[in-house]
Structures are given as structure tokens and as C-alpha cells.
Coordinates of C-alpha atoms and ligand atoms in Angstrom, one line a residue:
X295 CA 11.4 -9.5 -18.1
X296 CA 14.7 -8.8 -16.4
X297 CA 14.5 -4.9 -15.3
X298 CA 12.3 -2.4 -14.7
X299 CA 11.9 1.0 -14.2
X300 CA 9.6 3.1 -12.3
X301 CA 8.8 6.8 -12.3
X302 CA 6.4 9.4 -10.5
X303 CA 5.2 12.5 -12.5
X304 CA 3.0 15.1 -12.2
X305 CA 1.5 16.3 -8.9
X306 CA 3.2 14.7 -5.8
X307 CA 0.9 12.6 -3.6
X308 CA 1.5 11.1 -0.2
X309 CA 1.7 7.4 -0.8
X310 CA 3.9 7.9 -3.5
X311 CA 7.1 6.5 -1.7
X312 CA 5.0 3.4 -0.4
X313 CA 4.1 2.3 -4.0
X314 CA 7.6 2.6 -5.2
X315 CA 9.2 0.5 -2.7
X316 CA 5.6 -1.7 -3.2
X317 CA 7.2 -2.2 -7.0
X318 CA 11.3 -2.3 -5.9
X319 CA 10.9 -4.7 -3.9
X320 CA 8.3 -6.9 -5.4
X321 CA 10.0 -6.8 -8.7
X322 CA 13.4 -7.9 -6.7
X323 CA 11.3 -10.6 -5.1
X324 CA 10.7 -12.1 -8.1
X325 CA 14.5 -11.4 -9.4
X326 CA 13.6 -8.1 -11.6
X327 CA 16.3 -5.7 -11.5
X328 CA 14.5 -2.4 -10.7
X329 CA 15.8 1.4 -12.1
X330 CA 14.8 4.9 -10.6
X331 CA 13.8 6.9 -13.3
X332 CA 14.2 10.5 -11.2
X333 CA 12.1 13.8 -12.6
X334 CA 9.7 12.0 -14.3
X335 CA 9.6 12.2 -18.0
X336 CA 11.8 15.2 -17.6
X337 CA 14.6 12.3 -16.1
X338 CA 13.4 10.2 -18.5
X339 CA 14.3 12.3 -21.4
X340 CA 17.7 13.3 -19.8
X341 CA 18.9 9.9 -18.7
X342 CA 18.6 10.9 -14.9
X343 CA 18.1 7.4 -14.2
X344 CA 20.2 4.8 -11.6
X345 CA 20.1 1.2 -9.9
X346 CA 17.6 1.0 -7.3
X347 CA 18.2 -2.1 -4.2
X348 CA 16.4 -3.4 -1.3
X349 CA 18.0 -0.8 1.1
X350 CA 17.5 2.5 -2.0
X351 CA 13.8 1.9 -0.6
X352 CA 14.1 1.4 3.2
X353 CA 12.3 3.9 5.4
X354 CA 9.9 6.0 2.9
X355 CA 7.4 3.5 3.6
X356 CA 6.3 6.9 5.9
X357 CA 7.2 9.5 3.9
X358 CA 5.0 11.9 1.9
X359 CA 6.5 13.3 -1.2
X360 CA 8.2 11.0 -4.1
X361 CA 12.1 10.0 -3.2
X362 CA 12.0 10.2 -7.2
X363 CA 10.9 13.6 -7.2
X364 CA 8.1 14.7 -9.7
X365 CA 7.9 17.1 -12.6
X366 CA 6.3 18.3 -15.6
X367 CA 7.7 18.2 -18.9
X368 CA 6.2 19.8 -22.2
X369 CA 8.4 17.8 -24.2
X370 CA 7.2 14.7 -23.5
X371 CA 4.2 15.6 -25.0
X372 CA 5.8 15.4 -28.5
X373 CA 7.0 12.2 -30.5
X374 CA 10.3 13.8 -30.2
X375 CA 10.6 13.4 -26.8
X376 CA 9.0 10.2 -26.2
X377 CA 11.0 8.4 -28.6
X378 CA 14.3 10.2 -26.9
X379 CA 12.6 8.6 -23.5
X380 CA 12.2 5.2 -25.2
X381 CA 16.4 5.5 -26.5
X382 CA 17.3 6.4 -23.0
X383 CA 15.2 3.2 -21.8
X384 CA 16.7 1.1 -24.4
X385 CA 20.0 2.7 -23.5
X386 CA 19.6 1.8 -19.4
X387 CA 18.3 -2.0 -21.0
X388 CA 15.0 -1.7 -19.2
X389 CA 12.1 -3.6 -20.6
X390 CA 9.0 -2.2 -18.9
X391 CA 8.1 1.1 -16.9
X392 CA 5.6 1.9 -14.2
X393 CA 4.6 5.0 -13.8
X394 CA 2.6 6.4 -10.9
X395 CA 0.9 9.8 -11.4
X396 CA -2.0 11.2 -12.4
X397 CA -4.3 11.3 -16.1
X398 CA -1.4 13.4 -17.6
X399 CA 1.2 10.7 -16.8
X400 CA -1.5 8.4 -17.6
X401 CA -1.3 9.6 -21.4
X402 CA 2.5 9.6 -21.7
X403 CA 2.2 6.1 -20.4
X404 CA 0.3 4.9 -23.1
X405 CA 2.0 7.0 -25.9
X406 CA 4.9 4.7 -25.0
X407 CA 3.3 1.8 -25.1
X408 CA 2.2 2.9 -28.5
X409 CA 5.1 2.7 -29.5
X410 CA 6.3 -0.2 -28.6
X411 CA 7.3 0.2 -24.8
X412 CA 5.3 -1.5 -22.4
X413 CA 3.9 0.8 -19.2
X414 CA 1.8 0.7 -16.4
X415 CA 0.0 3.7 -15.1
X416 CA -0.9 3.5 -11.4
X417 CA -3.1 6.5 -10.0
X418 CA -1.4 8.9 -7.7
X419 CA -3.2 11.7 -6.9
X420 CA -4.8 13.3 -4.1
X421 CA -7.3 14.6 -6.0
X422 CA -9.0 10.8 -6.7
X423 CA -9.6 12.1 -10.5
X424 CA -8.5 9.0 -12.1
X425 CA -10.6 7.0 -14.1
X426 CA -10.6 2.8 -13.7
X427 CA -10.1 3.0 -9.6
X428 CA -12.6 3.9 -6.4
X429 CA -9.8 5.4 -4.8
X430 CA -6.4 6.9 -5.6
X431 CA -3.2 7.0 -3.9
X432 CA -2.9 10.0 -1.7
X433 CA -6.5 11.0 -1.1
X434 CA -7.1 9.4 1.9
X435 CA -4.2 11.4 3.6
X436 CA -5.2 14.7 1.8
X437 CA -8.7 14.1 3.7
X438 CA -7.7 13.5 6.9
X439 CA -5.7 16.5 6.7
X440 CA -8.4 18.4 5.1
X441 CA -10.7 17.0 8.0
X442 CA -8.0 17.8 10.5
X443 CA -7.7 21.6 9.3
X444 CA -11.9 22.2 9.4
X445 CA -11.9 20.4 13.0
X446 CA -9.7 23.2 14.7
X447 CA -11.3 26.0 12.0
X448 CA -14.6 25.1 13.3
X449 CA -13.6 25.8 17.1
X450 CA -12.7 29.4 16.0
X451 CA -15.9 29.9 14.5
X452 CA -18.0 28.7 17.0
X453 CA -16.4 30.9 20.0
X454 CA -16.3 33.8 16.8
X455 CA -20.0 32.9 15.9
X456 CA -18.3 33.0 12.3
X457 CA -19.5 31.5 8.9
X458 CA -16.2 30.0 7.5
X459 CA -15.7 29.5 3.7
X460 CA -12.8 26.8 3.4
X461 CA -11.4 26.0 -0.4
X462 CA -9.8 22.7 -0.9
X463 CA -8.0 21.2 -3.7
X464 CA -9.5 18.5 -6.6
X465 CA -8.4 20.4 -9.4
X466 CA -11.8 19.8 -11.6
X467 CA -13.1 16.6 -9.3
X468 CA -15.2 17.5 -5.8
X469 CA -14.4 14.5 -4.0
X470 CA -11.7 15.8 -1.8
X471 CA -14.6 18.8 -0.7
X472 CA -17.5 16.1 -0.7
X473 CA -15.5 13.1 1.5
X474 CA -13.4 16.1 3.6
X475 CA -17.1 18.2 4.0
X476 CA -18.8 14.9 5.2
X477 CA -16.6 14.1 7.2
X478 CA -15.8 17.3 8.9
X479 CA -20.4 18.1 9.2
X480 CA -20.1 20.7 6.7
X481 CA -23.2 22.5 6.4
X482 CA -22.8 23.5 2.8
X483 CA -20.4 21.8 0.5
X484 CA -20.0 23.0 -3.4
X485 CA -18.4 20.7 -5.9
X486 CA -17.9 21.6 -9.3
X487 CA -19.8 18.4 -10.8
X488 CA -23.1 20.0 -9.3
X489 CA -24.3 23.7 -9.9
X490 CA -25.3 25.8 -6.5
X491 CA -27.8 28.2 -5.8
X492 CA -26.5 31.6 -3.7
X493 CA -29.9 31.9 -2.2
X494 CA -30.0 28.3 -0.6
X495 CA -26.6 29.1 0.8
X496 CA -28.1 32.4 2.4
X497 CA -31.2 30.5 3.8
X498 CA -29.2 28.3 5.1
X499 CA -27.3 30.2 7.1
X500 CA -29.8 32.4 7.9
X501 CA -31.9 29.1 9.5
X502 CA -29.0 28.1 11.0
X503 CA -28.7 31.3 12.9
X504 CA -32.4 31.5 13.9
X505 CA -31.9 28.2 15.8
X506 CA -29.3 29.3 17.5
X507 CA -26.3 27.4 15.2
X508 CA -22.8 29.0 16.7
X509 CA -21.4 28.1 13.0
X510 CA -21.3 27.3 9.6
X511 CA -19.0 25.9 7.8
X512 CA -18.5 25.9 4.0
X513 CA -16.1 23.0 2.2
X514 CA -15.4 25.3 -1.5
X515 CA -13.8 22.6 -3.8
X516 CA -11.7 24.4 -6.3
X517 CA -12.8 23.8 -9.4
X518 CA -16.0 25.5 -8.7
X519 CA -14.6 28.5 -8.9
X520 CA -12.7 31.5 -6.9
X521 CA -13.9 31.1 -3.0
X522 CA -13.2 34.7 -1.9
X523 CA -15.7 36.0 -4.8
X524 CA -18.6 33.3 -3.8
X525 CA -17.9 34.0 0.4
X526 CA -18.3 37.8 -0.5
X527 CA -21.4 37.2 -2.2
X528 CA -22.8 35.0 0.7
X529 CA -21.3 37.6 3.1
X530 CA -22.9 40.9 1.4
X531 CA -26.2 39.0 1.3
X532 CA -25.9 37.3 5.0
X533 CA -24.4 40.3 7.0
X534 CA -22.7 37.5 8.7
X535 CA -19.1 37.6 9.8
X536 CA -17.1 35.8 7.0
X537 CA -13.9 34.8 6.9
X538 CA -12.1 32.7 3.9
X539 CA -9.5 29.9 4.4
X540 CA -7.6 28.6 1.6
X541 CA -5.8 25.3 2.7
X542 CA -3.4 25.2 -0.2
X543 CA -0.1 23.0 -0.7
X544 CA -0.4 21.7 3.1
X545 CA -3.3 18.8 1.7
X546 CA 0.1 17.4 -0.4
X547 CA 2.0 16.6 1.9
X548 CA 2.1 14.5 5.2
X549 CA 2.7 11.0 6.2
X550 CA 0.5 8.8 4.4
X551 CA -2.3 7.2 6.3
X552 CA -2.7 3.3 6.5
X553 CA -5.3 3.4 3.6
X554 CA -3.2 5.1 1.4
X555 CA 0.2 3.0 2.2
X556 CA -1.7 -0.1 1.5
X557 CA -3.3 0.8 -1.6
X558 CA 0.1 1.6 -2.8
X559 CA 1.4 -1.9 -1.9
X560 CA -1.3 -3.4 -3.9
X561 CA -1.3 -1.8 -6.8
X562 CA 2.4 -1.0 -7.3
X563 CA 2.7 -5.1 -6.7
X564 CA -0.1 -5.8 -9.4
X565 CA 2.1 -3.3 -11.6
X566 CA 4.9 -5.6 -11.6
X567 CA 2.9 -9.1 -11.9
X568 CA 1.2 -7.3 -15.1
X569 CA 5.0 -6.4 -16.8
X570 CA 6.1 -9.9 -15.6
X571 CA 2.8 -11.2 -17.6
X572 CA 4.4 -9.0 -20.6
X573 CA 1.1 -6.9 -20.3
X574 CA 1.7 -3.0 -21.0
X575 CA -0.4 -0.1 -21.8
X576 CA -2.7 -1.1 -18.7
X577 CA -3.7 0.9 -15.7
X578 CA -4.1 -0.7 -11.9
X579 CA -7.1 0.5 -10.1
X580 CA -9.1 -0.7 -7.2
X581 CA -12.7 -1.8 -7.7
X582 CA -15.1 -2.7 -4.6
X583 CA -11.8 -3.5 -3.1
X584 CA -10.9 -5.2 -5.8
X585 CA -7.1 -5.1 -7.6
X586 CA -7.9 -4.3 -11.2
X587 CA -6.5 -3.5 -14.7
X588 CA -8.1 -2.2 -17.5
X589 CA -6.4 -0.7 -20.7
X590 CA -5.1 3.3 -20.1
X591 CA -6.8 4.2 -23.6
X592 CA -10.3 2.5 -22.1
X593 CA -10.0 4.4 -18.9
X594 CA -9.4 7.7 -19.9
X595 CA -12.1 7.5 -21.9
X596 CA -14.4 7.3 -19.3
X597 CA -14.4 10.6 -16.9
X598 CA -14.2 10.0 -13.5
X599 CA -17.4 10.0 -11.5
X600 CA -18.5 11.5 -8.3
X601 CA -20.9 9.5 -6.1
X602 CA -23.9 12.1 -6.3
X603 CA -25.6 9.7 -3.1
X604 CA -22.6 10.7 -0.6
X605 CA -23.1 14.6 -1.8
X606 CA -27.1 13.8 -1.4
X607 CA -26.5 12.3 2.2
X608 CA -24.5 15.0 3.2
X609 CA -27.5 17.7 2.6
X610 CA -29.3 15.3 4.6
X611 CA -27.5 15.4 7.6
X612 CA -25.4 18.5 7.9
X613 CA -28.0 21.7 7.9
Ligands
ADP273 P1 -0.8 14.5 -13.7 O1 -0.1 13.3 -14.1 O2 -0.7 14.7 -12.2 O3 -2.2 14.6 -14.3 P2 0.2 16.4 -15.7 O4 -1.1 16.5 -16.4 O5 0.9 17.7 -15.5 O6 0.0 15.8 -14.2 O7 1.0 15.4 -16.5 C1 2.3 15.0 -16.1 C2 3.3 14.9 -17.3 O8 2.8 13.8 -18.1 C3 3.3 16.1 -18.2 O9 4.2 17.1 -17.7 C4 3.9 15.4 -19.5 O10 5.3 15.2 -19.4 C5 3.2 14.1 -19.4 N1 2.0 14.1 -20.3 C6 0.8 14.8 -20.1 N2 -0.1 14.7 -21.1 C7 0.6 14.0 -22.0 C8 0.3 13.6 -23.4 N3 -0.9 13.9 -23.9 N4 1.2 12.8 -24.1 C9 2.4 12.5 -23.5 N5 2.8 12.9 -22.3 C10 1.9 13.6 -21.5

């Protein structure tokens, strides 16, 4: 293998940057000329793509956001268009592609393979959704944010005596609300893989307050549903003094935290070993801190779990 390219698509994710310099300059180590495909599959379609060097990579190692930039693309969901990305490839002389993203860029990366182009699909994703890997790239950062915003909304509500309802991201995966709500001594945290009961939220509460708790804090993860609906529900039944806080966009950006920076340099280096290898169509993952590659079609087979012992532990010591 002579060159490369590498892409980000999909939902941005702090880390991003640190995995593409992980695969510029490990494929340059090795004497791999490395491309910047830039848009994702949108770029890729276009032709938006140019020489990356050592010094196109210096100093994102601390960046959040993709120096690629990220999109979606529609038409990269048709043969049509992946067979134009595979021309502009072809075109460019590039004879493998990483591309880090999420399961949506997982499946464009293995219709190319399918047809004959070799990819690697590396997880990037706050939302740690991704099947084949404990951990994604950018969810450690998202939770210390996330952790970081409930620290400083919990001193408001204890000098308020307010019951805060606090929606975080996931798309349809809890772990961002289960790891964040842990973390932060949530006393109720609701996850979409687990079904909640409005009544053991109001007893709750209403124990909390009969011991004299100055707080409570709720960790909403938003795939279970719309948090202003559920908080007025708890808040008509409580009579307590609600307020809702939707985090929003702030949990994608950020400097990425050491975690996240050195998952990315493992697994954007393991991408490159595996093209080197002539291996394509797999997916780089990290297993009880393990580097590991399984095939895209096998992992998106399986859903991504939650740990239902962490979400267990945390009604056990946050009430
Ligand atoms: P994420 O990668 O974060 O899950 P998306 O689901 O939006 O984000 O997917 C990102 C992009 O990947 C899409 O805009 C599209 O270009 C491409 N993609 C998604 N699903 C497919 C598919 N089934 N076949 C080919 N490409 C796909």
C-alpha cells in the first residue's frame, strides 16, 4: 500500500483531530503517503480531497472538532454515489480509506469495501453507540463535560432547594446519562434501554425531601423521550420546584481529555497496520483495553450494549 486516505463523517466528536494525525503520521512512519478526504462522503463524492504532511497535522492533537470537517450525505447511500466515491479514490490513486465516524459511516465503509475498496471504520462518537469497542472516541470528553455542567447545576439547586431535570445526549444509547449520572451522584437517572416508573421518581423525591435532601438531581438521556414533558409530570405530581436543563451542542465540543486522545492514537494506528496488512472491511475497537478488529458487517450486527450493573450500582448509591 502506497497512500491512504482518511475521512470523518457524521457527528463530530472530540478526539477526532487526535485519531487523524494518529493515522498521518503513523501511515508516514511507515512511508504511506496519506490524503485528506474533507466533508466526508459528501468530499468524497466531489473530489474535495488533498495531500496531507507531517506539519498538515501539527497542533490538533488538542483540538475538539475534525480539521476534515464532517457531514452527511444522502447520496452516498446509493450505488450511484459510492461508485462515484470509489472513481474519485481511484482518480486521487489512493488504495485504502479510514474512516472515523459513527454506525452510519460504519455502513458506507463497508459498502465500499463491497465493492472492492478496502476501509476501515474507527468509532467516533460521543455517544459510545458503536458496536465491537468498550469505549468510543469522544465520550470520555462529552462526560466530563456533562459531569462538569451537573457539578455547578447542582450548587443552584441546593441553595434553590430545586429538583433539576438535566437531558443529555446518546441519541438511542444511555451511556452518556448512566456514566455522566454516576459520576455526577445523580439520584434518578433514565436511559432509554430501561423503562421507568413516574411513581418511583415521585417517592423518591418525596423521601429525599423528608430527610432533609437540599436536591435532586435527574440525568434524562435523550432517547428516552422529551425531558420537559416527563419533569412536568414529576413536577405536577411533586409540587416541587422544577426546572429543566437541556445541555445541547456544548457535550460536542471541547478539548479532548487524555482518555479520549489516546484511544485515538491507538486505534487510528491499528487502522493503518490493518490497510498495510491489505485487511479492509474491518472495524478497530477496544476490548478490556484491548486493540481489536472485527469485520464492520459482524459488528453491526450486534447492537451495542449497556452495562445494566453500572445503571444497577447507581440506584444503589445515589437516593
Ligand atoms: P454517524 O456516522 O455519526 O452514525 P450518520 O448515520 O448520519 O452518522 O451517517 C453518516 C454518513 O454515512 C451518512 O450521511 C451517509 O453519507 C453515510 N451512510 C449512512 N448510512 C449508510 C448506508 N447504509 N450506506 C452507505 N452510506 C451510509
Amino acid at each position: 500500500m502506497q497512500r491512504i486516505g482518511v475521512l470523518t463523517s457524521g457527528g463530530d466528536s472530540p478526539g477526532m483531530n487526535a485519531c487523524i494525525r494518529a493515522v498521518v503520521r503513523k501511515a508516514i512512519y511507515h512511508n504511506i503517503e496519506v490524503y485528506g478526504v474533507y466533508h466526508g462522503y459528501q468530499g468524497l463524492i466531489s473530489g474535495n480531497i488533498e495531500p496531507l504532511n507531517v506539519g498538515s497535522v501539527a497542533d490538533i492533537v488538542h483540538r475538539g472538532g475534525t480539521m476534515l470537517y464532517t457531514a452527511r450525505c444522502p447520496e452516498f447511500k446509493t450505488d450511484e454515489g459510492q461508485e462515484k466515491g470509489i472513481a474519485q479514490l481511484k482518480r486521487f490513486g489512493i488504495e485504502g480509506l479510514v474512516v472515523i465516524g459513527g454506525d452510519g459511516s460504519y455502513q458506507g465503509a463497508k459498502k465500499l469495501t463491497e465493492k472492492g475498496f478496502p476501509c476501515i471504520g474507527l468509532p467516533g462518537t460521543i455517544d459510545n453507540d458503536i458496536p465491537g469497542t468498550d469505549f468510543t472516541i469522544g465520550f470520555d470528553t462529552a462526560l466530563n463535560t456533562v459531569v462538569q455542567a451537573i457539578d455547578k447545576i447542582r450548587d443552584t439547586a441546593t441553595s434553590h432547594e430545586r429538583v433539576f431535570a438535566i437531558e443529555v445526549m446518546g441519541r438511542n444509547a444511555g451511556d452518556i446519562a448512566l456514566w455522566s449520572g454516576i459520576a455526577a451522584g445523580a439520584e434518578t437517572i433514565l436511559i432509554p434501554e430501561d423503562g421507568y416508573d413516574i411513581n418511583d421518581i415521585v417517592n423518591k423525591i418525596q423521601r429525599g425531601i423528608n430527610r432533609g435532601k437540599k436536591h435532586h438531581i435527574m440525568v434524562i438521556a435523550e432517547g428516552v423521550g422529551n425531558a420537559d414533558e416527563i419533569a412536568a409530570r414529576v413536577k405536577e405530581l411533586t409540587k416541587s420546584d422544577l426546572r429543566v436543563s437541556v445541555l445541547g451542542h456544548i457535550q460536542r465540543g471541547g478539548s479532548p481529555t487524555v482518555a479520549d486522545r489516546v484511544l485515538a492514537a491507538r486505534l487510528g494506528a491499528r487502522a493503518v497496520e490493518l490497510l498495510m496488512e491489505g485487511k479492509g472491511g474491518r472495524c478497530v475497537g477496544i476490548l478490556n483495553n484491548k486493540v481489536v478488529d472485527e469485520d464492520i458487517l459482524v459488528a453491526l450486527s450486534n447492537k451495542h450494549k449497556i452495562d445494566h450493573s453500572i445503571f444497577k450500582l447507581a440506584s444503589e448509591i445515589s437516593f
